[in-house]
GROMACS .gro file of C-alpha atoms in nm:
model
  207
    1MET     CA    1  -1.592  -2.068   0.016
    2SER     CA    2  -1.283  -1.957   0.215
    3GLU     CA    3  -1.222  -1.588   0.272
    4ARG     CA    4  -0.996  -1.424   0.017
    5PHE     CA    5  -0.712  -1.189   0.108
    6PHE     CA    6  -0.491  -0.942  -0.078
    7PHE     CA    7  -0.125  -1.046  -0.108
    8ILE     CA    8   0.175  -0.847  -0.236
    9ASP     CA    9   0.486  -1.033  -0.352
   10TYR     CA   10   0.738  -0.761  -0.435
   11SER     CA   11   0.987  -1.012  -0.575
   12ARG     CA   12   0.747  -1.090  -0.860
   13CYS     CA   13   0.685  -0.734  -0.979
   14ILE     CA   14   0.804  -0.683  -1.337
   15GLY     CA   15   0.714  -0.314  -1.360
   16CYS     CA   16   0.465  -0.360  -1.645
   17GLN     CA   17   0.230  -0.097  -1.497
   18ALA     CA   18  -0.080  -0.301  -1.581
   19CYS     CA   19  -0.192  -0.243  -1.221
   20LEU     CA   20  -0.176   0.135  -1.267
   21GLN     CA   21  -0.390   0.124  -1.579
   22ALA     CA   22  -0.644  -0.116  -1.430
   23CYS     CA   23  -0.671   0.082  -1.107
   24ALA     CA   24  -0.766   0.396  -1.296
   25GLU     CA   25  -1.054   0.206  -1.455
   26CYS     CA   26  -1.214   0.123  -1.120
   27ASP     CA   27  -1.551   0.298  -1.098
   28THR     CA   28  -1.477   0.447  -0.756
   29HIS     CA   29  -1.148   0.613  -0.858
   30ARG     CA   30  -1.285   0.864  -1.107
   31GLY     CA   31  -1.020   0.776  -1.368
   32THR     CA   32  -0.726   0.819  -1.131
   33SER     CA   33  -0.494   0.533  -1.032
   34MET     CA   34  -0.467   0.489  -0.656
   35ILE     CA   35  -0.186   0.233  -0.665
   36HIS     CA   36   0.176   0.349  -0.645
   37LEU     CA   37   0.454   0.177  -0.839
   38GLU     CA   38   0.776   0.260  -0.657
   39THR     CA   39   1.126   0.226  -0.803
   40ILE     CA   40   1.398   0.066  -0.590
   41GLN     CA   41   1.752   0.202  -0.623
   42ARG     CA   42   1.667   0.325  -0.970
   43ARG     CA   43   2.030   0.406  -1.050
   44ASP     CA   44   2.138   0.043  -1.006
   45SER     CA   45   1.825  -0.165  -1.059
   46VAL     CA   46   1.507  -0.194  -1.260
   47GLN     CA   47   1.322  -0.341  -0.959
   48THR     CA   48   0.981  -0.194  -0.894
   49ALA     CA   49   0.739  -0.240  -0.606
   50PRO     CA   50   0.363  -0.191  -0.616
   51GLN     CA   51   0.209  -0.025  -0.312
   52VAL     CA   52  -0.158  -0.037  -0.226
   53CYS     CA   53  -0.329   0.071   0.094
   54MET     CA   54  -0.244  -0.187   0.358
   55HIS     CA   55  -0.580  -0.136   0.537
   56CYS     CA   56  -0.444  -0.125   0.891
   57GLU     CA   57  -0.637  -0.291   1.170
   58ASP     CA   58  -0.618   0.035   1.365
   59PRO     CA   59  -0.566   0.290   1.084
   60ILE     CA   60  -0.361   0.586   1.200
   61CYS     CA   61  -0.495   0.792   0.907
   62ALA     CA   62  -0.840   0.772   1.064
   63ARG     CA   63  -0.705   0.833   1.415
   64VAL     CA   64  -0.540   1.163   1.319
   65CYS     CA   65  -0.827   1.293   1.107
   66PRO     CA   66  -0.976   1.593   1.294
   67ALA     CA   67  -1.293   1.579   1.084
   68ASP     CA   68  -1.365   1.207   1.132
   69ALA     CA   69  -1.371   1.176   0.755
   70ILE     CA   70  -1.199   0.837   0.719
   71LYS     CA   71  -1.408   0.528   0.793
   72LYS     CA   72  -1.338   0.156   0.802
   73THR     CA   73  -1.596  -0.091   0.679
   74PRO     CA   74  -1.707  -0.379   0.905
   75ASP     CA   75  -1.490  -0.614   0.696
   76GLY     CA   76  -1.176  -0.408   0.754
   77VAL     CA   77  -1.139  -0.194   0.441
   78VAL     CA   78  -1.027   0.164   0.512
   79GLN     CA   79  -1.204   0.403   0.277
   80SER     CA   80  -1.097   0.729   0.113
   81SER     CA   81  -1.207   1.039   0.304
   82LEU     CA   82  -1.572   1.134   0.294
   83LYS     CA   83  -1.603   1.432   0.063
   84PRO     CA   84  -1.846   1.631   0.282
   85ARG     CA   85  -1.616   1.595   0.584
   86CYS     CA   86  -1.262   1.613   0.442
   87ILE     CA   87  -1.101   1.950   0.517
   88GLY     CA   88  -0.782   1.880   0.320
   89CYS     CA   89  -0.551   1.911   0.621
   90SER     CA   90  -0.329   1.621   0.499
   91ASN     CA   91  -0.279   1.482   0.850
   92CYS     CA   92  -0.354   1.139   0.705
   93VAL     CA   93  -0.097   1.189   0.429
   94VAL     CA   94   0.194   1.254   0.665
   95SER     CA   95   0.092   0.999   0.927
   96CYS     CA   96   0.057   0.688   0.708
   97PRO     CA   97   0.368   0.469   0.757
   98PHE     CA   98   0.320   0.324   0.409
   99GLY     CA   99   0.288   0.662   0.233
  100VAL     CA  100  -0.042   0.576   0.069
  101PRO     CA  101  -0.304   0.857   0.109
  102LYS     CA  102  -0.271   1.143  -0.136
  103TYR     CA  103  -0.429   1.487  -0.107
  104MET     CA  104  -0.577   1.579  -0.443
  105ALA     CA  105  -0.593   1.957  -0.463
  106GLU     CA  106  -0.815   1.960  -0.771
  107ILE     CA  107  -1.100   1.805  -0.572
  108ASP     CA  108  -0.979   1.920  -0.226
  109GLN     CA  109  -1.001   1.570  -0.085
  110MET     CA  110  -0.780   1.283   0.030
  111MET     CA  111  -0.810   0.981  -0.194
  112LYS     CA  112  -0.644   0.641  -0.165
  113CYS     CA  113  -0.677   0.274  -0.255
  114ASP     CA  114  -1.002   0.130  -0.123
  115MET     CA  115  -0.928  -0.222  -0.243
  116CYS     CA  116  -1.188  -0.170  -0.519
  117TYR     CA  117  -1.458  -0.201  -0.257
  118ASP     CA  118  -1.733  -0.193  -0.518
  119ARG     CA  119  -1.584  -0.520  -0.647
  120THR     CA  120  -1.441  -0.694  -0.339
  121SER     CA  121  -1.760  -0.639  -0.138
  122VAL     CA  122  -1.944  -0.856  -0.391
  123GLY     CA  123  -1.679  -1.126  -0.421
  124LYS     CA  124  -1.475  -0.994  -0.715
  125GLY     CA  125  -1.099  -0.925  -0.707
  126PRO     CA  126  -0.945  -0.576  -0.703
  127MET     CA  127  -0.871  -0.445  -1.053
  128CYS     CA  128  -0.491  -0.442  -1.001
  129ALA     CA  129  -0.472  -0.801  -0.877
  130THR     CA  130  -0.704  -0.917  -1.155
  131VAL     CA  131  -0.467  -0.798  -1.431
  132CYS     CA  132  -0.125  -0.858  -1.268
  133PRO     CA  133   0.049  -1.104  -1.505
  134SER     CA  134   0.323  -1.213  -1.265
  135GLY     CA  135   0.121  -1.270  -0.948
  136ALA     CA  136   0.294  -0.989  -0.761
  137LEU     CA  137  -0.055  -0.878  -0.664
  138LYS     CA  138  -0.285  -1.165  -0.578
  139TYR     CA  139  -0.636  -1.183  -0.434
  140THR     CA  140  -0.695  -1.536  -0.320
  141THR     CA  141  -0.740  -1.763  -0.020
  142MET     CA  142  -0.476  -1.823   0.246
  143GLU     CA  143  -0.472  -2.191   0.154
  144GLU     CA  144  -0.404  -2.118  -0.212
  145ILE     CA  145  -0.119  -1.874  -0.146
  146GLN     CA  146   0.048  -2.113   0.099
  147ARG     CA  147   0.017  -2.399  -0.147
  148THR     CA  148   0.162  -2.212  -0.444
  149ARG     CA  149   0.435  -1.986  -0.299
  150ARG     CA  150   0.769  -2.058  -0.134
  151GLY     CA  151   0.748  -1.758   0.102
  152ILE     CA  152   0.495  -1.694   0.376
  153PRO     CA  153   0.239  -1.416   0.410
  154ILE     CA  154   0.276  -1.175   0.700
  155SER     CA  155   0.070  -0.879   0.812
  156ALA     CA  156   0.269  -0.763   1.118
  157TRP     CA  157   0.494  -0.456   1.102
  158LYS     CA  158   0.691  -0.249   1.351
  159PHE     CA  159   0.775   0.115   1.277
  160GLY     CA  160   1.001   0.232   1.560
  161ASN     CA  161   0.792   0.150   1.869
  162GLU     CA  162   0.462   0.141   1.680
  163GLU     CA  163   0.328  -0.206   1.601
  164VAL     CA  164   0.092  -0.224   1.304
  165THR     CA  165  -0.125  -0.511   1.181
  166THR     CA  166  -0.268  -0.491   0.831
  167LYS     CA  167  -0.545  -0.657   0.634
  168VAL     CA  168  -0.317  -0.682   0.330
  169HIS     CA  169  -0.041  -0.945   0.350
  170VAL     CA  170   0.312  -0.929   0.211
  171MET     CA  171   0.506  -1.237   0.101
  172VAL     CA  172   0.842  -1.274   0.279
  173PRO     CA  173   1.104  -1.550   0.331
  174ARG     CA  174   0.993  -1.821   0.575
  175GLU     CA  175   1.230  -1.711   0.853
  176VAL     CA  176   1.068  -1.365   0.878
  177GLU     CA  177   0.793  -1.320   1.139
  178ARG     CA  178   0.750  -0.943   1.124
  179VAL     CA  179   0.887  -0.653   0.922
  180ASN     CA  180   1.081  -0.412   1.145
  181ILE     CA  181   1.148  -0.066   1.009
  182ASP     CA  182   1.380   0.162   1.204
  183LEU     CA  183   1.306   0.530   1.216
  184VAL     CA  184   1.554   0.752   1.032
  185GLN     CA  185   1.668   1.076   1.189
  186ILE     CA  186   1.638   1.345   0.926
  187ALA     CA  187   1.932   1.586   0.911
  188PRO     CA  188   1.846   1.942   1.024
  189THR     CA  189   1.996   2.087   0.705
  190PRO     CA  190   1.918   1.954   0.358
  191ALA     CA  191   2.177   1.719   0.212
  192PRO     CA  192   2.309   1.786  -0.140
  193LEU     CA  193   2.096   1.632  -0.412
  194PRO     CA  194   2.235   1.315  -0.577
  195GLU     CA  195   2.314   1.307  -0.946
  196ASP     CA  196   1.972   1.158  -1.018
  197SER     CA  197   1.749   1.404  -0.837
  198TYR     CA  198   1.446   1.179  -0.891
  199ASP     CA  199   1.594   0.876  -0.710
  200VAL     CA  200   1.415   0.903  -0.373
  201ALA     CA  201   1.582   0.590  -0.231
  202LEU     CA  202   1.927   0.729  -0.305
  203MET     CA  203   1.834   1.066  -0.152
  204LEU     CA  204   1.730   0.895   0.172
  205GLU     CA  205   2.053   0.696   0.179
  206GLU     CA  206   2.259   1.012   0.165
  207VAL     CA  207   2.067   1.195   0.440
   0.00000   0.00000   0.00000
């Protein structure tokens, strides 16, 4: 059987939040959802975008961990921090270009999506991809995704001068080879809050 991969197709997300509920039911998450459902330009759109750990080939979260608490499995899945080693410094939280790891003060530990490793390591799909009704999250073979989708899967990113390759693929238009993300210079003084103080995308636009 061909190897299966995790694919995200943001254009298919309908914001139903089934992924959030299913993620919380994963045995390794202790009842807490590790997937983020982001809103895009909430003032003007209902578009949402699910975000899971991208499981970087060379995970910067592990590189900056002073306690060596973040490990990657031989098959490329980056795990949550090891409880006995995590010192709660949050270096991993601020260094992740995808904004995935979260420090959970109640357990004094960094937790994040581990691609439902208890399931995927035995051939089952991650909980979120299993319940996604629109196919925005899909766990399948490369052949299947190429046969059924108009876009192409990519796993190459560039953040400023930093090139990142991920285990998780994102569906993009066929003319795209890599996602380039320019760094934004943050203003030295805080900008005034927009009318909707919860619209993060709008806040960043106005910085």
